[in-house]
CSV table of C-alpha atoms in Angstrom, one decimal:
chain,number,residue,atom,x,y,z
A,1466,UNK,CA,144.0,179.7,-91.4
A,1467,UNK,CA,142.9,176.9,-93.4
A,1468,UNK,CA,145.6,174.3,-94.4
A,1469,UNK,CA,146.5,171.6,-95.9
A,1470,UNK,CA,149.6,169.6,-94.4
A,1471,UNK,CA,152.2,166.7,-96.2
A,1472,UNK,CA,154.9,165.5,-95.0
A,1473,UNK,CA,157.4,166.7,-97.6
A,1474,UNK,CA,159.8,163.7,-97.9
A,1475,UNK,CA,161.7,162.7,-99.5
A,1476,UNK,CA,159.6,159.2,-99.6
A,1477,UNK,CA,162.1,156.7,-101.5
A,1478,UNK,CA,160.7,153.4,-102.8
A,1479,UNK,CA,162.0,150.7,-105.1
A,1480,UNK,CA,160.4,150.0,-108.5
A,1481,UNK,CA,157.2,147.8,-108.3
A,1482,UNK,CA,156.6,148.6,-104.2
A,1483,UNK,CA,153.6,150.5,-103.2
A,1484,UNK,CA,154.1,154.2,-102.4
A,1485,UNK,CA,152.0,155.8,-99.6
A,1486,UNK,CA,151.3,159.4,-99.9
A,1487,UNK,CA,149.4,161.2,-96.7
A,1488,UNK,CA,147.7,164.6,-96.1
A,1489,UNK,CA,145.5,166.1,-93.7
A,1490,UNK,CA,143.8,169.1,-94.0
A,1491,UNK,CA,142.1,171.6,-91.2
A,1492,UNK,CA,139.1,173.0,-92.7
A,1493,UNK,CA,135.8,170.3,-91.9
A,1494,UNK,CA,134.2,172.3,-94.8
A,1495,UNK,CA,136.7,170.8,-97.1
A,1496,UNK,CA,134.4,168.7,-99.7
A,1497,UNK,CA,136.6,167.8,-102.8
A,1498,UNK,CA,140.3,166.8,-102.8
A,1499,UNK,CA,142.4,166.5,-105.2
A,1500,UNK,CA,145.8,165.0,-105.9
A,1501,UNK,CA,148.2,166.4,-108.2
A,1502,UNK,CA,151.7,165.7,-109.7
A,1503,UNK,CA,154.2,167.8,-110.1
A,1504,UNK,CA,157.8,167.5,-111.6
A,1505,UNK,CA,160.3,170.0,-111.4
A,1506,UNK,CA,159.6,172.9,-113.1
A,1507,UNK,CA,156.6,171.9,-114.3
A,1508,UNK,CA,152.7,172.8,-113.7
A,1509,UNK,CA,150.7,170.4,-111.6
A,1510,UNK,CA,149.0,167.2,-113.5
A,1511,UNK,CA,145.7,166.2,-111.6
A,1512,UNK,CA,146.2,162.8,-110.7
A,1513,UNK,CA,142.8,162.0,-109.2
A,1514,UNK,CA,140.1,163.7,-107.6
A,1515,UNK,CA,137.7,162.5,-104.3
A,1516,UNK,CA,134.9,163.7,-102.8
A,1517,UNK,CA,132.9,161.1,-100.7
A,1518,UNK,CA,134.2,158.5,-98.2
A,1519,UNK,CA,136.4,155.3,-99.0
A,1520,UNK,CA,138.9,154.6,-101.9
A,1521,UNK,CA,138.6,155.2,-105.4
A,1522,UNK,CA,140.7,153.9,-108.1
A,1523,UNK,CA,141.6,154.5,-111.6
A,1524,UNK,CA,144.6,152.6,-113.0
A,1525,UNK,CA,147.7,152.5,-110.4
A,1526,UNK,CA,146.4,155.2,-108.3
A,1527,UNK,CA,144.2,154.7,-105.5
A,1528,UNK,CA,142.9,157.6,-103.2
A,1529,UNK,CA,141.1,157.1,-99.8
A,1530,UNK,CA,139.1,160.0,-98.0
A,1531,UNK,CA,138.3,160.1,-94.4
A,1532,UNK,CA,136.3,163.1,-93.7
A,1533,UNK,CA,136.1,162.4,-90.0
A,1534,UNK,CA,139.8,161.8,-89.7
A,1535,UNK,CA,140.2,164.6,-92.3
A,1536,UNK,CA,142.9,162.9,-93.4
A,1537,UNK,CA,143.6,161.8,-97.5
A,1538,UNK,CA,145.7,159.5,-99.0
A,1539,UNK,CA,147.4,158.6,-102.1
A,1540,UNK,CA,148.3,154.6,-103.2
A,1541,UNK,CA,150.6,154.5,-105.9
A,1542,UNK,CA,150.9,150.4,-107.1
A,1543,UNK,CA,153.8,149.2,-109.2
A,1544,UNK,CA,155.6,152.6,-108.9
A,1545,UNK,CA,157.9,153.1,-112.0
A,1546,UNK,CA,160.9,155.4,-111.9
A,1547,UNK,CA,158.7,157.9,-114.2
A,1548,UNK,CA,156.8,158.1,-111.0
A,1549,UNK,CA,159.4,160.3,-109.1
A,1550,UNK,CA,157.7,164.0,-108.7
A,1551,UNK,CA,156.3,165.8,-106.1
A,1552,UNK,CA,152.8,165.2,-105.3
A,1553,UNK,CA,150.5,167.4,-104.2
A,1554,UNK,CA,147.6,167.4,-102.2
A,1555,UNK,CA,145.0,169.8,-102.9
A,1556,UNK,CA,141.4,171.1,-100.8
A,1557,UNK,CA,138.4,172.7,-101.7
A,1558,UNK,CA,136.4,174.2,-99.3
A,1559,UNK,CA,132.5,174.4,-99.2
A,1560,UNK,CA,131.9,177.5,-98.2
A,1561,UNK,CA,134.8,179.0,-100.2
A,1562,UNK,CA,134.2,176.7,-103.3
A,1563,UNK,CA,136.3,179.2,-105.7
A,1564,UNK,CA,139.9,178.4,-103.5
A,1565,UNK,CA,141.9,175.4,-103.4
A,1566,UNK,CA,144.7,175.3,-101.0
A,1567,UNK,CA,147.4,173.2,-101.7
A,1568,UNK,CA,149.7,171.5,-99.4
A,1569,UNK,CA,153.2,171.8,-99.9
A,1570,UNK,CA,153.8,168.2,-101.4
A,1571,UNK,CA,155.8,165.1,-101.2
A,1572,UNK,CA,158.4,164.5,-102.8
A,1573,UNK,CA,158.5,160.7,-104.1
A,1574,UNK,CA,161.7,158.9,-105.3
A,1575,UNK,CA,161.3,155.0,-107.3
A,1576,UNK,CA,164.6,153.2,-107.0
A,1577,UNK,CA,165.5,151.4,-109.8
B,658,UNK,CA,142.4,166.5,-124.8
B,659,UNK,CA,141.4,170.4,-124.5
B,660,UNK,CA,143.8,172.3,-122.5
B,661,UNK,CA,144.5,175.7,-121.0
B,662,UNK,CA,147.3,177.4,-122.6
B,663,UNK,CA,149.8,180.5,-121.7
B,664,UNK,CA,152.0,183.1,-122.5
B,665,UNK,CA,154.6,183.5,-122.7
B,666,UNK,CA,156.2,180.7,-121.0
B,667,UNK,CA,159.2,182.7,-119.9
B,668,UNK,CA,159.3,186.7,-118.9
B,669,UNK,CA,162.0,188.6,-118.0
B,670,UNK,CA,161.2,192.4,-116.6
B,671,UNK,CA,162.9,194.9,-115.1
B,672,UNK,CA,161.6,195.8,-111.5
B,673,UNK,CA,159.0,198.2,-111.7
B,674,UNK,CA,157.4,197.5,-115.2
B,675,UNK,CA,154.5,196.2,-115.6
B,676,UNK,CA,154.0,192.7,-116.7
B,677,UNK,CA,151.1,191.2,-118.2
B,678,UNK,CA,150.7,187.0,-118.0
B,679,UNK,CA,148.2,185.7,-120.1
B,680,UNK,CA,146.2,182.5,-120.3
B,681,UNK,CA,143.7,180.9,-123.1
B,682,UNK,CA,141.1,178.7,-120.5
B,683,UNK,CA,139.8,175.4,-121.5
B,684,UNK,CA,136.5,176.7,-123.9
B,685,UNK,CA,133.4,175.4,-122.0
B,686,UNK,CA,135.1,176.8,-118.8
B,687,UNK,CA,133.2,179.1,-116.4
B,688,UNK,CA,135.6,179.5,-113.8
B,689,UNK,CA,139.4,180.4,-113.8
B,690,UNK,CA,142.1,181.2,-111.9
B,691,UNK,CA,145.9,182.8,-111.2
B,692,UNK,CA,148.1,180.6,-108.7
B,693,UNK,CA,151.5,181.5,-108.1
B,694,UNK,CA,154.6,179.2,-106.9
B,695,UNK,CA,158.0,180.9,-105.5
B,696,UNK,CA,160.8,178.5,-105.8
B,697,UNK,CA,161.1,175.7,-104.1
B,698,UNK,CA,157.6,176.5,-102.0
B,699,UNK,CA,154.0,175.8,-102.3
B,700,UNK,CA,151.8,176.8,-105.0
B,701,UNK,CA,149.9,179.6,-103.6
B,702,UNK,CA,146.4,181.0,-104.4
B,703,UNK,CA,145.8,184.4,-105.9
B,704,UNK,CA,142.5,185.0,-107.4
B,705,UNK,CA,139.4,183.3,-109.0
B,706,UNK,CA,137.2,184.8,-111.3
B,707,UNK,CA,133.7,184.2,-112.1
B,708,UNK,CA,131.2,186.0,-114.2
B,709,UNK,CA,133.7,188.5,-115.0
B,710,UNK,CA,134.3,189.5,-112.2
B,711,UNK,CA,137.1,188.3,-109.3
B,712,UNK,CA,135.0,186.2,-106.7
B,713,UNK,CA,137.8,185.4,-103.9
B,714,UNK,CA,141.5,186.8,-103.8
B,715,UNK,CA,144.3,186.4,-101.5
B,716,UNK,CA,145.8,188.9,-99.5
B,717,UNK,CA,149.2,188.7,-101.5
B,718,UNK,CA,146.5,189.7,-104.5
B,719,UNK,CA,146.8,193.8,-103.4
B,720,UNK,CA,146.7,196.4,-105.7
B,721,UNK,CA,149.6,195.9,-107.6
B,722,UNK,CA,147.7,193.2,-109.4
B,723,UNK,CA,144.5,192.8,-111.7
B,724,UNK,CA,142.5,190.5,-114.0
B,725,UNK,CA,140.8,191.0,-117.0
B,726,UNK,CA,139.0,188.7,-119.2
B,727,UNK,CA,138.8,191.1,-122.6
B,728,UNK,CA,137.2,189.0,-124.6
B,729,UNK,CA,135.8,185.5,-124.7
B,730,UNK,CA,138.7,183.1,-124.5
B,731,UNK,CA,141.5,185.3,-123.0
B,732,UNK,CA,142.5,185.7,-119.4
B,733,UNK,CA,145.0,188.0,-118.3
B,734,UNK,CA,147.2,188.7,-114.8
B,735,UNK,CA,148.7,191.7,-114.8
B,736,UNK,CA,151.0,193.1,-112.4
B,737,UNK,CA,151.8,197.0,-112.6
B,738,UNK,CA,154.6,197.1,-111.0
B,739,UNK,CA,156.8,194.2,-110.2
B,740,UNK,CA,159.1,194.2,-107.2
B,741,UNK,CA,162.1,191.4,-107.4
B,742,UNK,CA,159.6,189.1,-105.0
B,743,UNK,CA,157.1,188.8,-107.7
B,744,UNK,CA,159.7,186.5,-109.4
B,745,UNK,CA,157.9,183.0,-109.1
B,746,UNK,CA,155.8,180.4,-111.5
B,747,UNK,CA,152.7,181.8,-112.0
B,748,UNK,CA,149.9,179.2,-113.6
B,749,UNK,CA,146.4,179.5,-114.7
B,750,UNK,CA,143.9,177.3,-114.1
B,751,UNK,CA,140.3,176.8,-115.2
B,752,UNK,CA,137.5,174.5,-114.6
B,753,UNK,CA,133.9,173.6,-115.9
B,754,UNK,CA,132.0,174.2,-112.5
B,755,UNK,CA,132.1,173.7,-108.7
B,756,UNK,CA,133.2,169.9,-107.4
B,757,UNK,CA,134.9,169.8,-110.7
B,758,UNK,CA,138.8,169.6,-110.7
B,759,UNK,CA,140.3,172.6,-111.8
B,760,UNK,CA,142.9,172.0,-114.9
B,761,UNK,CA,146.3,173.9,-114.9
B,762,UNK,CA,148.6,175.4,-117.5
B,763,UNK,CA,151.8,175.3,-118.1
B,764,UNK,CA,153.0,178.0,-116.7
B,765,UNK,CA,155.0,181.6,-116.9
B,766,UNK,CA,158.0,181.9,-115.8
B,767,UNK,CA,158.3,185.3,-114.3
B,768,UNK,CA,161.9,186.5,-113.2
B,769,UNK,CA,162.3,190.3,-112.3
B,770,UNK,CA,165.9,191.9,-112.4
């Protein structure tokens, strides 16, 4: 059973800290990873996509990939309140390149 | 920004109707998808579609449910007849092609009485 694991908070941060979001996943054929936000109610927003080793950055966000580890992560800087969702964390699989499996998502709270 | 649209946003049915969910893809799209999200737990995969035809389902995707694509820009999920555990968020998504992120719609609100 491939998976895709987060720990589902809640993760509580004051405004302007850096928030940390972590996922591993259990399938080595994973290639592309994908970060999505979700508030209630609402469909998932794709944050940022990865597919090859180290960080990439656009804006705020930063994602890090570490295929050996199999382990992703998700930087948020200078979180704002507007930042509060549940993020999810999202594998696509090589050999089954149709699928994505999500994880079950953090759920992120910026203070005031 | 081009986006992938459904309807309607909110269904209510009575168990054991049928129910048909329907989705407008993103226009240069080749590959699309039905996900579905019970309250309060993961979003959950239930069928891609390529080529018209389904390329990978899950196993809650039995025979209750199909997918059509009719014509060139619709995409429908139909479910002949819902049970009361069908109730959930059901989303399409679509993308342009493999190691491309795959963009989601809003959403249907399905409740079954």
């Amino acid at each position: 059973q491939k998976e895709v694991e987060q720990n589902s908070g809640p993760l509580s941060v004051p405004e302007g800290a850096i928030a940390s979001l972590n996922c591993t996943y259990s399938d080595r054929g994973s290639q592309s990873f994908f970060w999505y936000r979700q508030y209630s109610g609402k469909s998932p927003e794709l944050i940022m996509f990865i597919y090859s080793n180290g960080d990439k950055e656009d804006g705020r966000f930063t994602a890090q990939l570490n295929k050996a580890s199999q382990y992703v992560s998700l930087l948020i800087r200078d979180s704002q309140p507007s930042d509060s969702a549940t993020y999810l964390c999202a594998a696509e699989a090589r050999t089954s390149y149709d699928k994505v499996i999500f994880g079950p998502g953090t759920s992120l709270s910026v203070i005031p | 920004e081009p986006e992938v649209t459904q309807t309607p946003s909110h269904q209510v049915t009575q168990m054991g109707q049928e129910v048909i969910l329907r989705c407008v893809p993103i226009s240069n799209h080749l590959y699309f998808y039905w996900y579905r999200q019970i309250l309060g737990q993961k979003v959950e995969f239930l069928v891609s579609f390529y080529n018209n035809e389904i390329s990978e389902k899950s196993e809650i995707f039995d025979d209750q449910f199909s997918v059509e694509r009719p014509d060139g820009s619709n995409f429908t999920l139909k479910i002949r007849s819902t049970k009361l555990e069908d109730s959930a968020m059901y989303f399409c998504a679509s993308r342009q092609g493999t190691n491309q992120p795959q963009h989601f719609g809003d959403g249907t609100r399905l409740s079954i009485l």
